[in-house]
CSV table of C-alpha atoms in Angstrom, one decimal:
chain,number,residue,atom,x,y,z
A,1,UNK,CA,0.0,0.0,0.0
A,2,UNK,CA,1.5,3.8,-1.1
A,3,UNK,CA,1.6,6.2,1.7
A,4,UNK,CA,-0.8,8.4,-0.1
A,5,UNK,CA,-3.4,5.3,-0.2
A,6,UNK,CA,-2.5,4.6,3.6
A,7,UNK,CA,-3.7,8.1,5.0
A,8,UNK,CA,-6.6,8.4,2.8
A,9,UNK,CA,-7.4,4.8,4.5
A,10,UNK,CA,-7.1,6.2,8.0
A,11,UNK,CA,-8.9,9.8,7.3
A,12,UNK,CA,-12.1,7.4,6.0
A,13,UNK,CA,-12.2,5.7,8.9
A,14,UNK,CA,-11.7,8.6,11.4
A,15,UNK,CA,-14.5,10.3,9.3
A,16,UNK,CA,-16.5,7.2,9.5
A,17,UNK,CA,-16.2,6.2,13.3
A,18,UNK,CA,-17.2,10.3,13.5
A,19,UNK,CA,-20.2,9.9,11.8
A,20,UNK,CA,-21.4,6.7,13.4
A,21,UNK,CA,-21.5,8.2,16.7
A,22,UNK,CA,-23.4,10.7,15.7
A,23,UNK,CA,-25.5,9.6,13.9
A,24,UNK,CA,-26.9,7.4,17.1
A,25,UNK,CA,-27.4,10.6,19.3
A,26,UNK,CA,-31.0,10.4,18.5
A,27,UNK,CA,-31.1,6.9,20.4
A,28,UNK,CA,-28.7,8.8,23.0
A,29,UNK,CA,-31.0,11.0,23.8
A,30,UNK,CA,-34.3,9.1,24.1
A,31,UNK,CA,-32.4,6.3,26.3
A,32,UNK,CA,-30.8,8.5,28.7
A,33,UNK,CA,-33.7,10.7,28.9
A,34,UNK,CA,-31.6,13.7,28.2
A,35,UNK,CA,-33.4,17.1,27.3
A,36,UNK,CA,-32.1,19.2,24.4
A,37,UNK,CA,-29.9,21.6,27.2
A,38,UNK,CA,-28.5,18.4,28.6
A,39,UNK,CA,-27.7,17.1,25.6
A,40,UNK,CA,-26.0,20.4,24.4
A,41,UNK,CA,-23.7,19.9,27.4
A,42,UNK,CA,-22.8,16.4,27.3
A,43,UNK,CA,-21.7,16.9,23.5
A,44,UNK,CA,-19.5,20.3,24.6
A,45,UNK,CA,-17.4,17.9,26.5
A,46,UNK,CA,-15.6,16.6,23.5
A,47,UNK,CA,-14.7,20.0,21.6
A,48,UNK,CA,-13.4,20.9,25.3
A,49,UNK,CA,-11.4,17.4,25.9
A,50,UNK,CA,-10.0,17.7,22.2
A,51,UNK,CA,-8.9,21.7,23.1
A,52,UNK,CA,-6.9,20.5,25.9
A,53,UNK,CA,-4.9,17.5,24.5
A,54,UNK,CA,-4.3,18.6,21.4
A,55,UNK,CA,-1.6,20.8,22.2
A,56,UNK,CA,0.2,17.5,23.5
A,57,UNK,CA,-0.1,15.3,20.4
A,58,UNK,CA,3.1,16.5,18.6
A,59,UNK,CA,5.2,15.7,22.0
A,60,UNK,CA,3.7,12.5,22.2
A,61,UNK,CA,4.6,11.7,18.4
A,62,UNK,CA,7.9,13.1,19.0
A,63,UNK,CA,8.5,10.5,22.0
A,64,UNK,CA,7.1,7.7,20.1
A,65,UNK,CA,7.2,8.2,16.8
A,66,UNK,CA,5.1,9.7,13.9
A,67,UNK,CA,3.6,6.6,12.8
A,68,UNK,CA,3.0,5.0,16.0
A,69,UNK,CA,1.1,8.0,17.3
A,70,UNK,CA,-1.3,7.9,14.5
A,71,UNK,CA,-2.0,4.3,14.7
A,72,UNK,CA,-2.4,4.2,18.4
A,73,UNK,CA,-4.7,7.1,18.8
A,74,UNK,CA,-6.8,6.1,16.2
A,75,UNK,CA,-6.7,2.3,17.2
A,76,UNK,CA,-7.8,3.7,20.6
A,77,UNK,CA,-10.3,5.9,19.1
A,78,UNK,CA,-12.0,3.8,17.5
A,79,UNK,CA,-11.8,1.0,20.4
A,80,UNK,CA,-13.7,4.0,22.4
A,81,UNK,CA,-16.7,4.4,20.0
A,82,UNK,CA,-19.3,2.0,21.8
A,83,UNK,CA,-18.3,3.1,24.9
A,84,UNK,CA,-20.5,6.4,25.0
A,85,UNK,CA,-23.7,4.0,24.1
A,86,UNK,CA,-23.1,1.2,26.7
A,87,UNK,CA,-22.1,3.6,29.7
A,88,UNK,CA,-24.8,2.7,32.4
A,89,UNK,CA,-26.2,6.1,33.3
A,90,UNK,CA,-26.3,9.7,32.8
A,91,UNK,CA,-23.7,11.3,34.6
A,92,UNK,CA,-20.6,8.5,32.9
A,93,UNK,CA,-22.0,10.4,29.3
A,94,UNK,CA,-19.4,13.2,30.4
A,95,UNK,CA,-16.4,11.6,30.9
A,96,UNK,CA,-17.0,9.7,27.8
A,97,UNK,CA,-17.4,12.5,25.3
A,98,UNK,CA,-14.7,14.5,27.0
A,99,UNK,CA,-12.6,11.2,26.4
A,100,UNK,CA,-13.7,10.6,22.9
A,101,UNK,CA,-13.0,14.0,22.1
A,102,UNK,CA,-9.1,14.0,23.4
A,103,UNK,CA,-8.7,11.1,21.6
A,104,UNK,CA,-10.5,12.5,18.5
A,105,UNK,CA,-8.6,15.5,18.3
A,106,UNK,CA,-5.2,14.1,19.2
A,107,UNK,CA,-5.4,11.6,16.5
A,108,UNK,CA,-7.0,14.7,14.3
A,109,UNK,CA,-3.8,16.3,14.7
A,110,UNK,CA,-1.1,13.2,14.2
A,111,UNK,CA,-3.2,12.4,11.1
A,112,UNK,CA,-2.9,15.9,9.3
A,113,UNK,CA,0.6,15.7,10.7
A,114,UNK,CA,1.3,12.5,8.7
A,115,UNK,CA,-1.2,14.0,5.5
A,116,UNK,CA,1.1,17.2,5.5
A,117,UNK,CA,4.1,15.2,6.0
A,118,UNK,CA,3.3,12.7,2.5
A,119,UNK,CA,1.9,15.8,0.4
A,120,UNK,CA,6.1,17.1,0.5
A,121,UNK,CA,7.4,14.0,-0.4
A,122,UNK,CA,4.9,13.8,-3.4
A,123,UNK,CA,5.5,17.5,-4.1
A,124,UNK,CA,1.8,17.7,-5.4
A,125,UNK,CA,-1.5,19.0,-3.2
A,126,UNK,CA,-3.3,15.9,-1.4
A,127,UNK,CA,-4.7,17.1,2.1
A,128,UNK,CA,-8.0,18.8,0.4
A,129,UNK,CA,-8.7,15.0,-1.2
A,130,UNK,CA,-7.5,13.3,2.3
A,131,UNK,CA,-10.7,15.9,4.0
A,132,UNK,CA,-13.1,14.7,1.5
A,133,UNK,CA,-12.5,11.3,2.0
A,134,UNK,CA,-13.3,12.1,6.1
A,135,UNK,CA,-16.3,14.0,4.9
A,136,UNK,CA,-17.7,10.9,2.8
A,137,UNK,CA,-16.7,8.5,5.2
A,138,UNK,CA,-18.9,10.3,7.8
A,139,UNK,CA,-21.7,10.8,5.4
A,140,UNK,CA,-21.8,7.2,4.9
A,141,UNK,CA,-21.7,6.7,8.6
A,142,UNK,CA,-24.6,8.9,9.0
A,143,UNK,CA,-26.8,6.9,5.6
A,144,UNK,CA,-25.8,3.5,7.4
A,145,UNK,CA,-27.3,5.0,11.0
A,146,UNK,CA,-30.4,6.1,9.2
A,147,UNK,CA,-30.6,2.9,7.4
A,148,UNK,CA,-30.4,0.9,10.7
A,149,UNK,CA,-32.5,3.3,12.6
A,150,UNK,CA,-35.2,1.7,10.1
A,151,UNK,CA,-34.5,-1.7,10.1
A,152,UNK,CA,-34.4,-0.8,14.0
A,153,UNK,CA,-31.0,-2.5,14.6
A,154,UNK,CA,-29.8,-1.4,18.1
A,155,UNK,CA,-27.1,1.4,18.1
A,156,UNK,CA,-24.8,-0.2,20.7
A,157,UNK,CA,-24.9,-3.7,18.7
A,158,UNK,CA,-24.4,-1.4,15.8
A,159,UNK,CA,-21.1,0.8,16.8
A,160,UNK,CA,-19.8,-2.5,18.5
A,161,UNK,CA,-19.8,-3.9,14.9
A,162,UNK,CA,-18.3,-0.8,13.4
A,163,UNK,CA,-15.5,-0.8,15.8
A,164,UNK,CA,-15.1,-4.4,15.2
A,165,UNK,CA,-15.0,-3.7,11.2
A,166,UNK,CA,-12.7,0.0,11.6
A,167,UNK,CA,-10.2,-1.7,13.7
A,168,UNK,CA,-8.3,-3.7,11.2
A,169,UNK,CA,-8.3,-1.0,8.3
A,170,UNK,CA,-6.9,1.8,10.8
A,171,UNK,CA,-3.8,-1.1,11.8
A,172,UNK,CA,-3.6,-1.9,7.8
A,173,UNK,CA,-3.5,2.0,7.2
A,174,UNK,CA,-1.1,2.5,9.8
A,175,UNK,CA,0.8,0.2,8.7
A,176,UNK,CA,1.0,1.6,5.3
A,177,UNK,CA,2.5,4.9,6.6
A,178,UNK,CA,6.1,6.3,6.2
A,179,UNK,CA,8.6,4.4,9.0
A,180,UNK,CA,9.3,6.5,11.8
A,181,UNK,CA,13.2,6.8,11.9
A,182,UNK,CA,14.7,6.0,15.2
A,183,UNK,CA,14.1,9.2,17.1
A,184,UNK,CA,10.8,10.1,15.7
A,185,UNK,CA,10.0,13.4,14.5
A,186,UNK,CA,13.8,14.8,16.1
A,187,UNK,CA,15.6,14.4,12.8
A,188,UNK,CA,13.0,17.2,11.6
A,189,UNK,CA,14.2,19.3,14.4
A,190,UNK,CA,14.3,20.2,17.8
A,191,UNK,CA,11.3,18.3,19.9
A,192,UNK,CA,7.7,19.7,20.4
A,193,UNK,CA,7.5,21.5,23.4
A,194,UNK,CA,5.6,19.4,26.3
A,195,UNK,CA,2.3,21.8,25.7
A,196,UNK,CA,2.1,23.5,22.3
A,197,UNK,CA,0.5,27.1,22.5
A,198,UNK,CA,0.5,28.7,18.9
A,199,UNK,CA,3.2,31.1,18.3
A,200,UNK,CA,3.1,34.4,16.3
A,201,UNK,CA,3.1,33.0,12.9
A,202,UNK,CA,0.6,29.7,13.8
A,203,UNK,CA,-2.1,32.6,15.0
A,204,UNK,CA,-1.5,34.6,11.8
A,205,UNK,CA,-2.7,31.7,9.9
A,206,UNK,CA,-4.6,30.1,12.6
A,207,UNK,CA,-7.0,33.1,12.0
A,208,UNK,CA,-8.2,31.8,8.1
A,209,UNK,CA,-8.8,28.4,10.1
A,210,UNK,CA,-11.1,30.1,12.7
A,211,UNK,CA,-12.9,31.8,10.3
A,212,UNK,CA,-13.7,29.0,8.3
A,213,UNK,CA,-14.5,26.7,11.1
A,214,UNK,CA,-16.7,29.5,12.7
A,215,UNK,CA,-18.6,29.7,9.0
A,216,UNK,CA,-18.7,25.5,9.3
A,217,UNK,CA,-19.5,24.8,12.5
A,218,UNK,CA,-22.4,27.7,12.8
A,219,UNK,CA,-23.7,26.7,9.5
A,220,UNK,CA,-23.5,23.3,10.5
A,221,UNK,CA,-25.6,23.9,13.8
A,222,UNK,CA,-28.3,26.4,12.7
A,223,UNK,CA,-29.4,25.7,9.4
A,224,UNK,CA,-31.7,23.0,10.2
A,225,UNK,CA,-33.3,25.4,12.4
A,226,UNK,CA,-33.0,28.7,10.3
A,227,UNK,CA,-34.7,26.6,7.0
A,228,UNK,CA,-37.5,25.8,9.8
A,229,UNK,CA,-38.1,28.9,11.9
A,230,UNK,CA,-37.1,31.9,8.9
A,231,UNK,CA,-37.7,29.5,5.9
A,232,UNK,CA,-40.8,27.9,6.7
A,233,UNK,CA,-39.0,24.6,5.3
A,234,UNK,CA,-40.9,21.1,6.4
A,235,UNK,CA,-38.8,18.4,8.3
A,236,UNK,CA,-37.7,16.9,5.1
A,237,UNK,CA,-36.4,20.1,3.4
A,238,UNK,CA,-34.6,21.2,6.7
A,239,UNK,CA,-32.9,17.6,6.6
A,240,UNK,CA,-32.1,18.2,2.6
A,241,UNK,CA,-30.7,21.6,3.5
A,242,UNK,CA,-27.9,20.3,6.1
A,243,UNK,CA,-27.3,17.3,3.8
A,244,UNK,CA,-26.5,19.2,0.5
A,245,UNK,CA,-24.3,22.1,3.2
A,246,UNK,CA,-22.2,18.8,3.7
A,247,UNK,CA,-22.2,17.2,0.6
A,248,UNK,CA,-21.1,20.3,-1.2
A,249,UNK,CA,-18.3,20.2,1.5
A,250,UNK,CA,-17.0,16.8,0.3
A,251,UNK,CA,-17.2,17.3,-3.4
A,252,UNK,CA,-15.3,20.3,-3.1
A,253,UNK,CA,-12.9,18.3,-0.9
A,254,UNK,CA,-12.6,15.6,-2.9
A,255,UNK,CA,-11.9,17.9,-6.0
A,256,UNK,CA,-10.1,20.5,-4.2
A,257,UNK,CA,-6.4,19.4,-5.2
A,258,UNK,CA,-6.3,20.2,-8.6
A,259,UNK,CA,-7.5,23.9,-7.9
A,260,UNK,CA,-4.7,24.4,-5.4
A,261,UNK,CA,-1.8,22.8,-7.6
A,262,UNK,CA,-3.2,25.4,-10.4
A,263,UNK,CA,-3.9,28.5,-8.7
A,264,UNK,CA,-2.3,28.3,-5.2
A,265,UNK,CA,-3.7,28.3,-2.1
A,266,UNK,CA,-4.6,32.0,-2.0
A,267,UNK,CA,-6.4,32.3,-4.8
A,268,UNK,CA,-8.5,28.9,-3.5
A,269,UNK,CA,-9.3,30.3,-0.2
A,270,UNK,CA,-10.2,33.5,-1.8
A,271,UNK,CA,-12.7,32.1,-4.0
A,272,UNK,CA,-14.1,30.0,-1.9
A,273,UNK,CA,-14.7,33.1,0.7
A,274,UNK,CA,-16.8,35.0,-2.2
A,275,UNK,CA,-19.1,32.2,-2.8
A,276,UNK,CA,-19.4,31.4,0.8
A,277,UNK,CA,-20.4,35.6,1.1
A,278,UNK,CA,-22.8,35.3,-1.6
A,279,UNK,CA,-24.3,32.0,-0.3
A,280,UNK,CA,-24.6,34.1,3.3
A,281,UNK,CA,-26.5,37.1,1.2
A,282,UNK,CA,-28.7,34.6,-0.2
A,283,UNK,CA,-29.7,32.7,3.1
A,284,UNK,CA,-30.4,36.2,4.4
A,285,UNK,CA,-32.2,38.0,1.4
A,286,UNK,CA,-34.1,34.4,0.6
A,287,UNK,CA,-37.4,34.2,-0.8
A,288,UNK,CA,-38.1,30.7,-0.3
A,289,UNK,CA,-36.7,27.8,1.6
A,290,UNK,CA,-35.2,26.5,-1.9
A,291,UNK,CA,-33.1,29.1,-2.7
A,292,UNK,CA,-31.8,29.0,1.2
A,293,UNK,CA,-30.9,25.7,0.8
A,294,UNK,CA,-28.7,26.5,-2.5
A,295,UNK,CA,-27.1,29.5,-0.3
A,296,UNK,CA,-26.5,27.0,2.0
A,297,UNK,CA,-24.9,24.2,-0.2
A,298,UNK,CA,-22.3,27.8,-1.1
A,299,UNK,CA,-21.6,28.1,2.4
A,300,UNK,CA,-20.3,24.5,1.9
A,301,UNK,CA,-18.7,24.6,-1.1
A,302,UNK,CA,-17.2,27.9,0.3
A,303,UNK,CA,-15.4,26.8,3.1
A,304,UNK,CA,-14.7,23.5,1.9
A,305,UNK,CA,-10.6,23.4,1.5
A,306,UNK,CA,-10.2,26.6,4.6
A,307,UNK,CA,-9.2,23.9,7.0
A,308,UNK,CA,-6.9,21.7,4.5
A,309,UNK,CA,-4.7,24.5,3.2
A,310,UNK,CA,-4.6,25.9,7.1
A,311,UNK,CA,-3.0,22.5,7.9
A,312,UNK,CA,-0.8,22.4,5.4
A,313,UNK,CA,0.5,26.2,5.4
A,314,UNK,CA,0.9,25.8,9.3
A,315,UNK,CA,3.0,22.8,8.9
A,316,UNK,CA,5.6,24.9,6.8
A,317,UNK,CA,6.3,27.0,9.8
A,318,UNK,CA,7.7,25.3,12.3
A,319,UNK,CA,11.1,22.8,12.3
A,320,UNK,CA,8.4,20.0,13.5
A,321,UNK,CA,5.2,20.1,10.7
A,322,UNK,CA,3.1,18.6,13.7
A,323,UNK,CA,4.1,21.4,15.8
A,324,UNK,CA,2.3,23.8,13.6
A,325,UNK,CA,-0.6,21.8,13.0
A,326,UNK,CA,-1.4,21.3,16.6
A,327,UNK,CA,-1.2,24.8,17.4
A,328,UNK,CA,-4.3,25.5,13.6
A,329,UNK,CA,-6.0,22.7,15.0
A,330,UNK,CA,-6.6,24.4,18.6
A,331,UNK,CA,-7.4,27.2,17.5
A,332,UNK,CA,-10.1,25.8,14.5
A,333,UNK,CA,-11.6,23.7,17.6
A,334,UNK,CA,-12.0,26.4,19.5
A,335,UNK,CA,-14.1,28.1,16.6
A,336,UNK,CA,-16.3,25.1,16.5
A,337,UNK,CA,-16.5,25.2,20.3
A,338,UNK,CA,-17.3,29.1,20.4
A,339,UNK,CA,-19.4,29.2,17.1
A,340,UNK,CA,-22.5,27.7,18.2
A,341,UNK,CA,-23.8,29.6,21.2
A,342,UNK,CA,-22.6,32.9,19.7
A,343,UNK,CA,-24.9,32.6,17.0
A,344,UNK,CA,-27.5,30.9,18.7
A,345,UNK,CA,-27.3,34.0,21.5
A,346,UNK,CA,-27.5,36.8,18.4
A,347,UNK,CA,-30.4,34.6,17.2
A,348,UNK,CA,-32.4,34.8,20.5
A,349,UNK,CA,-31.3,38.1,21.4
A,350,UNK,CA,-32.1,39.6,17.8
A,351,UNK,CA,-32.7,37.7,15.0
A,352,UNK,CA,-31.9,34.2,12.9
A,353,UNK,CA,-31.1,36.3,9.4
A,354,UNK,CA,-28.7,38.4,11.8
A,355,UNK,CA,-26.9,35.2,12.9
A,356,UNK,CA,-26.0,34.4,9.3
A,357,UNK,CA,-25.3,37.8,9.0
A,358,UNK,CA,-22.6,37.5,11.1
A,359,UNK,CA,-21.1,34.4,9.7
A,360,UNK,CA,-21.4,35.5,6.4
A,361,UNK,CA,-19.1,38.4,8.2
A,362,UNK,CA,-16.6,35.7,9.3
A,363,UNK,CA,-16.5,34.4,5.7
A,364,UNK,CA,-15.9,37.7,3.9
A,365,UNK,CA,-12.9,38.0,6.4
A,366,UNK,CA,-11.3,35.0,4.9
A,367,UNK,CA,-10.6,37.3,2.0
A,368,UNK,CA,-8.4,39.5,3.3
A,369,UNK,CA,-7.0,36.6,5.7
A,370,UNK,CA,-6.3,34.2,2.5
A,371,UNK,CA,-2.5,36.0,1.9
A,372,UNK,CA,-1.4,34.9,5.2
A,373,UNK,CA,-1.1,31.6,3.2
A,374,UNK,CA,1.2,32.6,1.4
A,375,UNK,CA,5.0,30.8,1.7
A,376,UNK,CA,7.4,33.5,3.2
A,377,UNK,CA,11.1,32.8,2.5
A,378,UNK,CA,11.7,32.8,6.2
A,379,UNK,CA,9.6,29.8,6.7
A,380,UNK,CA,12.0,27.2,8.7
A,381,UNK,CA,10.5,24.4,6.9
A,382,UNK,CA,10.0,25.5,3.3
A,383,UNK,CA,13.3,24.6,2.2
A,384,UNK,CA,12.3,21.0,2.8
A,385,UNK,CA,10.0,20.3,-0.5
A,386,UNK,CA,7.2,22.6,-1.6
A,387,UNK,CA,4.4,21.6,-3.6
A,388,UNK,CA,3.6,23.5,-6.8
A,389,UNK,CA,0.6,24.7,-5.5
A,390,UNK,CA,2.4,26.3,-2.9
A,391,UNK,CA,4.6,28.0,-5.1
A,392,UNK,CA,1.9,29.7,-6.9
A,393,UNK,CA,1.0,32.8,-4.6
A,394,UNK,CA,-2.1,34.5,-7.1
């Protein structure tokens, strides 16, 4: 198996063990009992676990190696999934999703690490295909929940067989990764430092991420509720509306690569902040639900490669690539962790159309943003091997 077909194996199956879990929350909810404000809270505890060990997954691949880290967090992770269905009461639903959600995002961060890492040595864009694949794997998560939701199979019987199933393909897809030499990530550079907080030039491009991840995240939350409550959409035309936001998401992804190595990743970030803008203006200025809904599958389409081309410019600017990416990666978590109730506060306090006015708002700032993208000569790890989309700076 080719390095390149070994990460794309293990961001499918982080993207499906994602999607599986929650696409059981439904069953969560009624089992437990759980009201929609308890709920809210019990699934805040994994953006928070994640914001708190993710600064420490480059030290641990540093100690233990690149390719170790990635398989072990991700063998882990997905050894976890059941566990959040099977605990026996209320209260344990905490500590699991806070758990799940270190794991998710340490692995999160190893993985890019290792995505980043391949796209040098192929001197060619990949991480923007590597995200679609996550995207589709959780999308078919999400069908196959639906799909036993009908043929009322139980969710714990369910993830227990989906754990059983990811397991081998994340140990095969480790496996398949570049060999960790013998002091792991030290003959990049000098080691990760024990906690990771993002330095001057990590914020500077942190900020893209945060925007986009605000724009996702929000969109993601409220648009379900905005087709309903501004929209007048019925159940199945709110459900269409959050489907198409993410499937614009993964065919943009999936077909993202060949943009960047043409225009550069300025140019791609750029563009995809005007159409995300315009499909803001038309949520807003709507006439009917249907033309939210295409608004909403711009949003998508949007902000679809924001995140990969954050990854991949922060990994340029330190001497460890993992260094960088765990510093973009807490700061795009802590977007999706603040996105929520900020717009669900402005849409209580004043209005749903000026919630999306305000992410539209956070979109049209990736404009300005995109050029901190751009390579700088100074960049420690640039010497290394850019890709040609790098090189292109339109």
């Amino acid at each position: 198996m080719t390095h390149h077909r070994a990460i794309a194996l293990l961001f499918a199956v982080h993207g499906v063990a994602a999607g599986s879990l929650y696409s059981s929350l439904p069953w969560l909810q009624g089992h437990f009992g759980l009201s929609a404000g308890t709920l809210g809270l019990v699934l805040l505890c994994q953006p928070i676990g994640a914001f708190v060990a993710m600064p420490t997954a480059a030290r641990l691949a540093h100690r233990i190696g690149e390719r170790r880290a990635t398989g072990l967090l991700i063998a882990l992770w997905v050894l976890l999934l059941p566990v959040p269905v099977l605990v026996p009461g209320q209260a344990w639903l905490y500590a699991a999703f806070a758990v799940f959600g270190m794991l998710a995002g340490m692995s999160d961060v190893v993985m890019n690490g290792q995505g980043v890492s391949i796209e040098r040595r192929l001197g060619r864009s990949i991480i923007s295909g590597l995200h679609g694949l996550w995207c589709t794997g959780s999308l078919i998560a999400g069908a196959l929940g639906i799909l036993a939701a009908r043929l009322d199979v139980d969710p714990r019987l369910r993830l227990l067989v989906v754990a059983a199933a990811l397991l081998p393909l994340a140990a095969l897809g480790a496996r398949g990764l570049p060999a960790d030499a013998p002091r792991g990530l030290a003959q990049a550079g000098p080691p990760p430092r024990r906690f990771v907080l993002p330095g001057r030039a990590v914020l500077a491009i942190g900020a893209v991420g945060f925007c986009g991840t605000f724009v996702e995240g929000a969109t993601g939350s409220w648009s379900g509720v905005y087709l309903t409550r501004v929209a007048h959409a019925g159940p199945a035309l709110a459900t269409a509306g959050f489907t198409l936001f993410n499937l614009a998401m993964a065919l943009t992804r999936l077909s993202g690569d060949r943009a960047v190595r043409r225009f550069g990743a300025v140019a791609v970030v750029r563009v995809g902040a005007s159409a995300a803008v315009a499909g803001g203006l038309l949520v807003v200025t709507a006439p009917d639900a249907w033309v939210c809904v295409l608004g909403l599958a711009l949003i998508g389409a949007g902000i679809a490669l924001n995140v990969p081309l954050v990854f991949s410019a922060a990994s340029r600017v330190h001497a460890s690539p993992g260094e960088g990416v765990a510093g973009v990666a807490t700061l795009t978590y802590a977007a999706s962790l603040v996105s929520p109730p900020i717009v669900g506060a402005i849409a209580g306090g004043l209005s749903y159309p000026a919630a999306f006015v305000l992410i539209t708002a956070f979109a049209a700032a990736m404009l300005p943003l995109a050029g901190r993208l751009r390579p700088t000569p100074a960049a420690p790890a640039e010497s290394a091997a850019q890709t040609p989309g790098d090189l292109v700076t339109r």
